[in-house]
Coordinates of C-alpha atoms (C1' of nucleotides) in Angstrom, one line a residue:
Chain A
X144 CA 33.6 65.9 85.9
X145 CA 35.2 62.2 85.8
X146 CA 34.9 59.5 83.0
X147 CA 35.7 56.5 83.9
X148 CA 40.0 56.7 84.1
X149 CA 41.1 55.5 80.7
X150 CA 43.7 53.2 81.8
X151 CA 47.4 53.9 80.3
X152 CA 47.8 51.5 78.3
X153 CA 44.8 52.0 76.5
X154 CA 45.9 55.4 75.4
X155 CA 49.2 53.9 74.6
X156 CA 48.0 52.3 71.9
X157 CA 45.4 55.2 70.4
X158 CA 47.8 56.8 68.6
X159 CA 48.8 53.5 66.9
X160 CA 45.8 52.8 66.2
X161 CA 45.1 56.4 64.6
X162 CA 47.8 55.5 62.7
X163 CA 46.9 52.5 61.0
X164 CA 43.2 54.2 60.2
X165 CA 45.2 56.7 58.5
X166 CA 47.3 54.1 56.2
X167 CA 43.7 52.8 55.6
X168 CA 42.2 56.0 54.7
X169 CA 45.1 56.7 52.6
X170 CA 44.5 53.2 50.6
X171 CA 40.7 54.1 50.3
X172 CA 39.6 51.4 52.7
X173 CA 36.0 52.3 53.8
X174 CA 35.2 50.0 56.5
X175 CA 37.3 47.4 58.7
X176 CA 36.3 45.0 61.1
X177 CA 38.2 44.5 64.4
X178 CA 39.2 41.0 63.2
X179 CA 40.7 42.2 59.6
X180 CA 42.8 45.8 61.6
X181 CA 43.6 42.9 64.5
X182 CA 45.8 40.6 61.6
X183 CA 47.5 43.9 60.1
X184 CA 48.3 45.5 63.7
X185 CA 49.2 42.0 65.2
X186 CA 47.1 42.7 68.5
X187 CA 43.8 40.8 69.1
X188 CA 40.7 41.7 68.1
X189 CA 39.0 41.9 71.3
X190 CA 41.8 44.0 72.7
X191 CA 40.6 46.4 69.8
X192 CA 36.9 46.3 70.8
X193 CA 37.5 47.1 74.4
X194 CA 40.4 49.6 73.8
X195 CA 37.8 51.4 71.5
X196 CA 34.6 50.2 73.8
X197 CA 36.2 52.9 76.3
X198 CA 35.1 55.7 74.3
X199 CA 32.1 55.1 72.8
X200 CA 30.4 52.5 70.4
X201 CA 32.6 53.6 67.1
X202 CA 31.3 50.1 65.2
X203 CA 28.6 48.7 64.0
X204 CA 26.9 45.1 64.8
X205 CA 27.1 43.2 61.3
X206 CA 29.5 45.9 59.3
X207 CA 32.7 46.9 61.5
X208 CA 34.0 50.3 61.8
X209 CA 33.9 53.0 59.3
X210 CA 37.5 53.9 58.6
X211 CA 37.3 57.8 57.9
X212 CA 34.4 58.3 61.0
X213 CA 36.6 56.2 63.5
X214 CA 39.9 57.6 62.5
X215 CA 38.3 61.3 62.7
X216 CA 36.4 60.4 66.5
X217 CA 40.0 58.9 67.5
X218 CA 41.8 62.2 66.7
X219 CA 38.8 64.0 68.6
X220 CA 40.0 62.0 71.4
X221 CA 43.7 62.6 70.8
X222 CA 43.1 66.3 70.5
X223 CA 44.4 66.6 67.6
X224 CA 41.4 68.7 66.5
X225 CA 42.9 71.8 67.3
X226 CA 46.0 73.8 67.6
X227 CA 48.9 73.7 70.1
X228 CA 51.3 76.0 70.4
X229 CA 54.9 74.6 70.3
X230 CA 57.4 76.2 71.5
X231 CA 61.7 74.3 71.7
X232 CA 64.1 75.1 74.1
X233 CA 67.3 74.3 73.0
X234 CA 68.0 74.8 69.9
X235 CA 70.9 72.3 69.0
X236 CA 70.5 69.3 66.9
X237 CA 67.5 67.8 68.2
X238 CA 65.7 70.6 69.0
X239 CA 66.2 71.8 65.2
X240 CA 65.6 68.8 64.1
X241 CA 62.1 68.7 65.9
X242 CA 61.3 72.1 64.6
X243 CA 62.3 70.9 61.1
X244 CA 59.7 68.5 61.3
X245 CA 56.9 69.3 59.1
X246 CA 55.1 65.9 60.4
X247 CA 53.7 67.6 63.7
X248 CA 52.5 70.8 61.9
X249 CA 49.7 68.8 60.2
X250 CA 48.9 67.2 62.9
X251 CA 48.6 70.5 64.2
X252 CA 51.7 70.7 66.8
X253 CA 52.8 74.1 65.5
X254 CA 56.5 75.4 66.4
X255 CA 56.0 79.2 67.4
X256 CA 59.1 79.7 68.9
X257 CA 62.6 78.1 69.3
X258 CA 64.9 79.6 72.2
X259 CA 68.5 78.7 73.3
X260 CA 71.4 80.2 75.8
X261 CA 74.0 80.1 72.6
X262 CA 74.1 83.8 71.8
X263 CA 75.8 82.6 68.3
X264 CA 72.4 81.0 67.8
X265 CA 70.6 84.2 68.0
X266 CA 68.7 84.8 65.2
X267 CA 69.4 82.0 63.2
X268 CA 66.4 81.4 61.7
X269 CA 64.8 77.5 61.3
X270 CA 61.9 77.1 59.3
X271 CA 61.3 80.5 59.2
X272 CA 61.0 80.9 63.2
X273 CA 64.0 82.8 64.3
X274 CA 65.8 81.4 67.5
X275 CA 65.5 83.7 70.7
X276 CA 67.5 84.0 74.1
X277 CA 66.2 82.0 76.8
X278 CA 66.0 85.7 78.7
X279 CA 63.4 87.0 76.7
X280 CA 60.6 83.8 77.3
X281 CA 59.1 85.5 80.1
X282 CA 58.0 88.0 77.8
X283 CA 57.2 85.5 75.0
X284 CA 55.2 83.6 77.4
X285 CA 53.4 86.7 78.2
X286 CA 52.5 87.6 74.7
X287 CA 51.9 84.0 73.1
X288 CA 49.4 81.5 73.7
X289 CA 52.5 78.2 74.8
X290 CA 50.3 74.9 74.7
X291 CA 53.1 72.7 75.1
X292 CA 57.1 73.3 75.6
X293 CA 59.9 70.7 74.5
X294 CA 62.6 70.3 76.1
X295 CA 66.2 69.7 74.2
X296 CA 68.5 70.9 76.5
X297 CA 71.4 69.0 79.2
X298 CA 69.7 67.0 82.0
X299 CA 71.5 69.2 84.3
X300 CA 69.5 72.5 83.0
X301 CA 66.3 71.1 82.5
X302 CA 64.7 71.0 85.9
X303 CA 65.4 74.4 86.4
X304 CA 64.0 75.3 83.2
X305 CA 60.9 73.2 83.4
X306 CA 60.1 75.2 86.7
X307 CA 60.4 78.3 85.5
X308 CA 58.2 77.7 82.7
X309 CA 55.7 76.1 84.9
X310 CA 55.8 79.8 86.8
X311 CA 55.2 81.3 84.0
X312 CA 51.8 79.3 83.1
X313 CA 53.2 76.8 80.6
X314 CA 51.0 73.5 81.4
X315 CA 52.6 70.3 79.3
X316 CA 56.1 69.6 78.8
X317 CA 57.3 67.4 76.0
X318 CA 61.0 66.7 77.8
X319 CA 64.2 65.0 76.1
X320 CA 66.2 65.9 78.8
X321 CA 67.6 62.4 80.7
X322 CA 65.9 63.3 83.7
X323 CA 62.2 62.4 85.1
X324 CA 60.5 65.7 85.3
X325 CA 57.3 64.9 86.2
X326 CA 58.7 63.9 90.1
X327 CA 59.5 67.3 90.4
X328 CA 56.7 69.2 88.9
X329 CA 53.3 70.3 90.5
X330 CA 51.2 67.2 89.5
X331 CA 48.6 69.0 87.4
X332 CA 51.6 70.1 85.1
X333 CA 51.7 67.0 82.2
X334 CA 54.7 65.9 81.2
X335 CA 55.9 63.3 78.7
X336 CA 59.1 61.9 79.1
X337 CA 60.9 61.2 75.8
X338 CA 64.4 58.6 76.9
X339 CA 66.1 58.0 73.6
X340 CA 68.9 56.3 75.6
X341 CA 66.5 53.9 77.6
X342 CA 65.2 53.1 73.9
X343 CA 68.6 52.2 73.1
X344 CA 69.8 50.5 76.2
X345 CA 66.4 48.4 75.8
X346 CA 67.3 47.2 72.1
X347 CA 71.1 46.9 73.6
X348 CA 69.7 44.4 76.3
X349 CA 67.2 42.8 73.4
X350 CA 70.7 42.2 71.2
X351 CA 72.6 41.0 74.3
X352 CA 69.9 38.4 75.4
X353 CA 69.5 37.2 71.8
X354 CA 73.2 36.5 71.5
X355 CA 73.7 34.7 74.6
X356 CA 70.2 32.5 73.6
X357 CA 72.0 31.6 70.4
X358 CA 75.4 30.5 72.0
Chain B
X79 CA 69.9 27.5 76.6
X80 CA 66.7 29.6 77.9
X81 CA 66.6 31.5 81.2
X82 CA 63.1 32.4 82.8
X83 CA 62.2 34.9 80.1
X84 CA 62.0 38.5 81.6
X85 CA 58.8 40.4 81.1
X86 CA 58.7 42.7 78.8
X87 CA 57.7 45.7 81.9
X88 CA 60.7 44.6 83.8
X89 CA 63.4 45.3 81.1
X90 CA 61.5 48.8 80.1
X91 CA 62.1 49.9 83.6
X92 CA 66.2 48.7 84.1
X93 CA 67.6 51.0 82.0
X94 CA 66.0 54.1 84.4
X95 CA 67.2 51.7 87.4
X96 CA 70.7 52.3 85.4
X97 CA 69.8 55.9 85.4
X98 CA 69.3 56.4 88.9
X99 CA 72.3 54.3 90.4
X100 CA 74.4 56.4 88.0
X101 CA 73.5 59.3 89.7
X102 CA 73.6 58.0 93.1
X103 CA 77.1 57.1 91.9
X104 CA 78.0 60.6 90.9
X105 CA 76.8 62.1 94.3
X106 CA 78.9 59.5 95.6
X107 CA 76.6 57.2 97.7
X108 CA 77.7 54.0 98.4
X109 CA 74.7 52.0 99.3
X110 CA 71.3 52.2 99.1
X111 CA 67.7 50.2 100.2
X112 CA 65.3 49.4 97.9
X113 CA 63.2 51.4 100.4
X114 CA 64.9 54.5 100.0
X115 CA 65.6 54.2 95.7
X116 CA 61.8 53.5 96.4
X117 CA 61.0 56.8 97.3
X118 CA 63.2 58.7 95.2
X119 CA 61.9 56.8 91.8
X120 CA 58.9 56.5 92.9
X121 CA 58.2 52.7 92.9
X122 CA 57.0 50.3 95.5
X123 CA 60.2 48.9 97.2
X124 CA 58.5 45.4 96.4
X125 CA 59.2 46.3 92.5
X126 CA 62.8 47.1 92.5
X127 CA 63.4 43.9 94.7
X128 CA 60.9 42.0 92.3
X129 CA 62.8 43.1 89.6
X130 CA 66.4 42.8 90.5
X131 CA 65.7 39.3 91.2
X132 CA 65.0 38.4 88.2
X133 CA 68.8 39.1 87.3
X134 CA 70.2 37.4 90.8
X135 CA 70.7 38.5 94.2
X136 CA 72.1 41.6 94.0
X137 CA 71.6 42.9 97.5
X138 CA 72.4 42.1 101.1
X139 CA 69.9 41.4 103.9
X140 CA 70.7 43.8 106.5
X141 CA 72.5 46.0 104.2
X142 CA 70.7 46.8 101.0
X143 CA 72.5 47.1 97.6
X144 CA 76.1 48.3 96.7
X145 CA 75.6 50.8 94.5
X146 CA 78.5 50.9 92.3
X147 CA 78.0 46.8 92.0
X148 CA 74.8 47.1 91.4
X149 CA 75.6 49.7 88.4
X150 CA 77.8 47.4 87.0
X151 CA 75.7 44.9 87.0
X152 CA 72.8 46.5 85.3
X153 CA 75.0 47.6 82.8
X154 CA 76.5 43.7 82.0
X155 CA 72.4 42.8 81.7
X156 CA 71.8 45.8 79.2
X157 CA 74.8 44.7 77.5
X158 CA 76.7 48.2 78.0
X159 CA 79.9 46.3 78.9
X160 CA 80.5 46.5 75.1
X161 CA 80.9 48.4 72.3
X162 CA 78.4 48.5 70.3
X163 CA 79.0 50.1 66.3
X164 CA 76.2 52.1 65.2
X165 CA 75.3 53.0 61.7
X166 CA 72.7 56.0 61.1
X167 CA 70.7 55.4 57.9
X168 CA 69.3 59.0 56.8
X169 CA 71.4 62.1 57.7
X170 CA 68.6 64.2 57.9
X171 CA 67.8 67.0 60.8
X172 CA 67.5 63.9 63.3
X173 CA 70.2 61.7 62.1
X174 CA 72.9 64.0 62.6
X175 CA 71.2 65.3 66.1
X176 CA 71.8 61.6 66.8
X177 CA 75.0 60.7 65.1
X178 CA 76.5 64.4 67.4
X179 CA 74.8 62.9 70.8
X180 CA 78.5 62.8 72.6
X181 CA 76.4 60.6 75.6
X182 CA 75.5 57.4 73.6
X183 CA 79.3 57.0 72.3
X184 CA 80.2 57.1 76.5
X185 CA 77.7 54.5 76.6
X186 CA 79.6 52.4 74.1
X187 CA 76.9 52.9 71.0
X188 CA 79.9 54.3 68.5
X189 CA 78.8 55.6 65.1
X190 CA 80.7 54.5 62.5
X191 CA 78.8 55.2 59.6
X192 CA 76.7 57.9 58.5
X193 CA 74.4 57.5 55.0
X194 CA 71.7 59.5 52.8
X195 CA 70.5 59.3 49.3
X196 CA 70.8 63.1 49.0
X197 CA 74.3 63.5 46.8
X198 CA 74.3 67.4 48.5
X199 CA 74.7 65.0 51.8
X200 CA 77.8 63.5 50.3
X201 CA 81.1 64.3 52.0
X202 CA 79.9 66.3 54.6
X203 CA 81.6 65.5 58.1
X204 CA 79.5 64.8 61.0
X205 CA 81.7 64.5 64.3
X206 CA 84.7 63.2 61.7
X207 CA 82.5 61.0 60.4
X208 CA 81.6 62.0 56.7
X209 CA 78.5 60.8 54.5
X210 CA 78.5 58.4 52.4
X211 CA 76.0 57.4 49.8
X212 CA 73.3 54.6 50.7
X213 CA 74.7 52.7 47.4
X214 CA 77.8 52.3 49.1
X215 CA 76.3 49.8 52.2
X216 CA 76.4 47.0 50.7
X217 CA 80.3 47.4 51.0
X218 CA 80.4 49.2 54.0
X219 CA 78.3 46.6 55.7
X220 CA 81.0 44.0 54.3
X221 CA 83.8 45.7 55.3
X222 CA 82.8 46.7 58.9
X223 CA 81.1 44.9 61.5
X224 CA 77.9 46.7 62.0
X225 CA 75.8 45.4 65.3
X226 CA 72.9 48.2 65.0
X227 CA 71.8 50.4 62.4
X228 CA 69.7 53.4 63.0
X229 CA 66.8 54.5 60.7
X230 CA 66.0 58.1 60.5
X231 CA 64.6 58.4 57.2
X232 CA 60.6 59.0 55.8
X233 CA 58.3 56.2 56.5
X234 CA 58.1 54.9 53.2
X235 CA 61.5 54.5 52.4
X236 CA 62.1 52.8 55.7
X237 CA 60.1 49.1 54.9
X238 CA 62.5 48.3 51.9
X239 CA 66.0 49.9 53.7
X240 CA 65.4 48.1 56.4
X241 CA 65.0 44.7 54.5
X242 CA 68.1 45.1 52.3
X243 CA 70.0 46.1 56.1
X244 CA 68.7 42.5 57.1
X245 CA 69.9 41.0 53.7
X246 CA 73.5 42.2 54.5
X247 CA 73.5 40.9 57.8
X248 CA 72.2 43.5 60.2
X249 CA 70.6 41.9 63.5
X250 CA 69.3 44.9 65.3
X251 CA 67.4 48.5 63.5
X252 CA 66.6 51.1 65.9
X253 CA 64.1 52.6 63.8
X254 CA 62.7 56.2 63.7
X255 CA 60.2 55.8 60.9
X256 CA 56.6 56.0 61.4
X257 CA 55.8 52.6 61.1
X258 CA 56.1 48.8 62.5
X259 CA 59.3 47.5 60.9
X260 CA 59.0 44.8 63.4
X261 CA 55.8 43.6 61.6
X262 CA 57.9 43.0 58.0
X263 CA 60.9 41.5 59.0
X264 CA 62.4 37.9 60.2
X265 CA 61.1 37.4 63.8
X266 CA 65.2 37.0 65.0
X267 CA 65.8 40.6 63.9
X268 CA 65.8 43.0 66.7
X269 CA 63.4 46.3 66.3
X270 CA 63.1 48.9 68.3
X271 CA 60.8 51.6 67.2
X272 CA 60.7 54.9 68.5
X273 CA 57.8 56.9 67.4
X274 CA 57.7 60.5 68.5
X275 CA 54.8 61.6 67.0
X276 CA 52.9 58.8 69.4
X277 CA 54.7 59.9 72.2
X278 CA 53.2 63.5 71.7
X279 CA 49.9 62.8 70.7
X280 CA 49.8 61.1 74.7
X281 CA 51.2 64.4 75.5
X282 CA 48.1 65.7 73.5
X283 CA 45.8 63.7 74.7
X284 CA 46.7 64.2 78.5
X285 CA 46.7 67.6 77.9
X286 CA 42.9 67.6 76.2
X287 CA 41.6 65.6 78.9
X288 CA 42.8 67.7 81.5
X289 CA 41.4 70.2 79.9
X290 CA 38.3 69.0 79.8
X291 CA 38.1 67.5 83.8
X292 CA 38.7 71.0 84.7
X293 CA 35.7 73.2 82.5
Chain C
dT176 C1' 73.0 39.2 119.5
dA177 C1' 69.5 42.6 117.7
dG178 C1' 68.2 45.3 113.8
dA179 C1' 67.8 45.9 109.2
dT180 C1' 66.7 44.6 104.9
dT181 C1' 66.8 41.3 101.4
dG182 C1' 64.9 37.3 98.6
dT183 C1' 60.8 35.0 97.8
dT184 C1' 56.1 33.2 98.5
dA185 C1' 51.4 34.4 98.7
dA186 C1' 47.5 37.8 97.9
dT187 C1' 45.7 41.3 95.1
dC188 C1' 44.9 43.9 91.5
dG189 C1' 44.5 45.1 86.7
dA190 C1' 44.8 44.1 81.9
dT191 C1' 44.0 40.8 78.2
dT192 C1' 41.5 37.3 76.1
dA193 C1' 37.5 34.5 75.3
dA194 C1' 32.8 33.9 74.7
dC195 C1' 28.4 35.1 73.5
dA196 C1' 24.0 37.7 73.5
dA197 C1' 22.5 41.9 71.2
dT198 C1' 21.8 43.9 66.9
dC199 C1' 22.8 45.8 62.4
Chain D
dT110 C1' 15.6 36.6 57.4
dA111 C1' 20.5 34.9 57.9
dG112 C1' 25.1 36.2 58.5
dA113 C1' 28.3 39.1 60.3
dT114 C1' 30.3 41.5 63.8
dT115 C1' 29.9 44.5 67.5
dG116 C1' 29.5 45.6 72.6
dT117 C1' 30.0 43.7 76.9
dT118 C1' 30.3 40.2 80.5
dA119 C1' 33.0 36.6 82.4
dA120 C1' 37.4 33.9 82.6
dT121 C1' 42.2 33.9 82.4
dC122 C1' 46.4 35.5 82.6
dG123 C1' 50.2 38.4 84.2
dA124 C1' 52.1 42.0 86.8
dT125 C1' 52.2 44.5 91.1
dT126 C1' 52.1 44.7 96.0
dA127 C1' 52.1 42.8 100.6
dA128 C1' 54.0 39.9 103.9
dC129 C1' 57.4 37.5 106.2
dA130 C1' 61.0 34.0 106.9
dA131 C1' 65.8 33.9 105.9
dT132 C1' 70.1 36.0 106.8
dC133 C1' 73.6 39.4 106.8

DNA sequence: TAGATTGTTAATCGATTAACAATC
DNA sequence: TAGATTGTTAATCGATTAACAATC
């Protein structure tokens, strides 16, 4: 039941993309051709056309693309047609933060439960989800549909986590934690590794090199 | 005053290089091949000597790499050897989860600033640092020398903060707003965007299409 | 010295760009 | 129909991998 293997970098860029049809939608633009969204997204046209060419003939010879039908197919592809179930674990800052953003519900990433070991957590309630104890997911798990869990807990507890939730049927794993889950994971399991710190050490090294260019 | 130029793919993967010496360091290994960090990070051999390479000749035939050396070396290239002051621009949910990271101030990225427009905001003391008003930048940016300057505020506010940031001097914006601030500003000013709502639509879309290859 | 492993060149692979025929 | 712009094939470019001589 194969397509063809949608390269990674291809699906990279979709969600930029998506975004940028949204911002059109939002100004009313109807229809855009690959050369006009290639000048405002500063990538080539033709990347556009292939990236796009991988999933179907969105255009049309002679007109473009029709903003509100491509943006619509391209969040098809996304699955963002549906709801996921969102549960955090770890409730600190960022996982609050995460659960306080209203963003990701209308894209339909909804937060139904929020779970930390800090018993003077319990029951604090953020966005109207009250936080749990980690000791009662099993049960949770049991009882609720879990699409994806996030991970905003210390490096050193997520692995063990991330297993455990794995047992208990959880099958994508959105993970802060400054470790690479994926190499220890069954490989069907899908992870995405967030790495603020690499982001920062990357625009650290960009800052260093421009220095040193510039005397 | 222009070295080879390092691709872009090579200085995404260093700072998880960084990542997996320090923990070699902690377990207290001394030395490693690049066959062996090979299999642990799962990356051809080839690619880590590729890469390192690019930096100098870090290693030893017959020998492999010195681990601690080679830490402290990847950390001169990322520019870690310094400190680095931080402003966060939007003390929002994320901005404070930010600003309380302990692990980015060991690092050497020290906040020393924290702002909002929100006058509830005003005052309030985030790891002893307490808000101050985005009116007062202009000031603060004079007074203190500022090398990065986080933005964790909404997506439309973000274009025009960013801009006046540039005006007062600001080199580098690590940005958290849902758009391409790179695209708007002076080619010589440092972006790097983090946009988590891409990074879990891939997680979305990973998760769809897994879905789908298996009924 | 023999063995191990790097640094580096050459070969392969994949991704991006260019070009253009198909077609709206 | 003529003009515009896609979909797609072919050419180019860059990044990854393989191979091996240099050397510790």
């Amino acid at each position: 039941m194969e397509g063809k293997e949608i390269s990674r970098a291809v699906i990279k860029r979709l969600p930029r993309y998506y975004r940028y049809l949204g911002e059109l939608l939002e100004d009313g633009v109807e229809r855009i051709s690959s050369n006009e969204l290639s000048e405002k997204m500063q990538v080539t046209a033709s990347q556009i056309r292939q990236d796009l060419n991988n999933f179907g003939g969105f255009g049309q010879q002679g007109y473009g693309y029709n903003v509100q039908f491509l943006y619509t197919e391209i969040a098809t592809i996304l699955g963002l047609d549906r709801v996921h179930n969102m549960i955090i674990i770890g409730a600190g800052n960022l996982g609050q933060a995460l659960a306080n953003y209203v963003q990701f519900e209308k894209r339909g990433f909804k937060v139904i439960g929020l779970f930390d070991v800090n018993p003077v957590l319990q029951g604090v309630s953020v966005r109207g989800i009250s936080i749990k104890m980690v000791d009662e997911l099993p049960t949770f798990l049991k009882d609720n549909e879990v699409h994806i869990a996030t991970l905003t807990l210390p490096k050193n507890k997520a692995p063990e986590m991330a297993e455990k939730l794995v047992q208990c049927g959880v099958k994508a794993i959105w993970n802060f934690a400054h470790t690479d889950l994926n190499l220890s994971l069954p490989e069907d399991v899908i992870v995405e590794n967030v790495h603020l710190s690499e982001s920062l050490m990357r625009l650290s090294y960009n800052l260093s090199n421009y220095e040193k260019e510039h005397k």
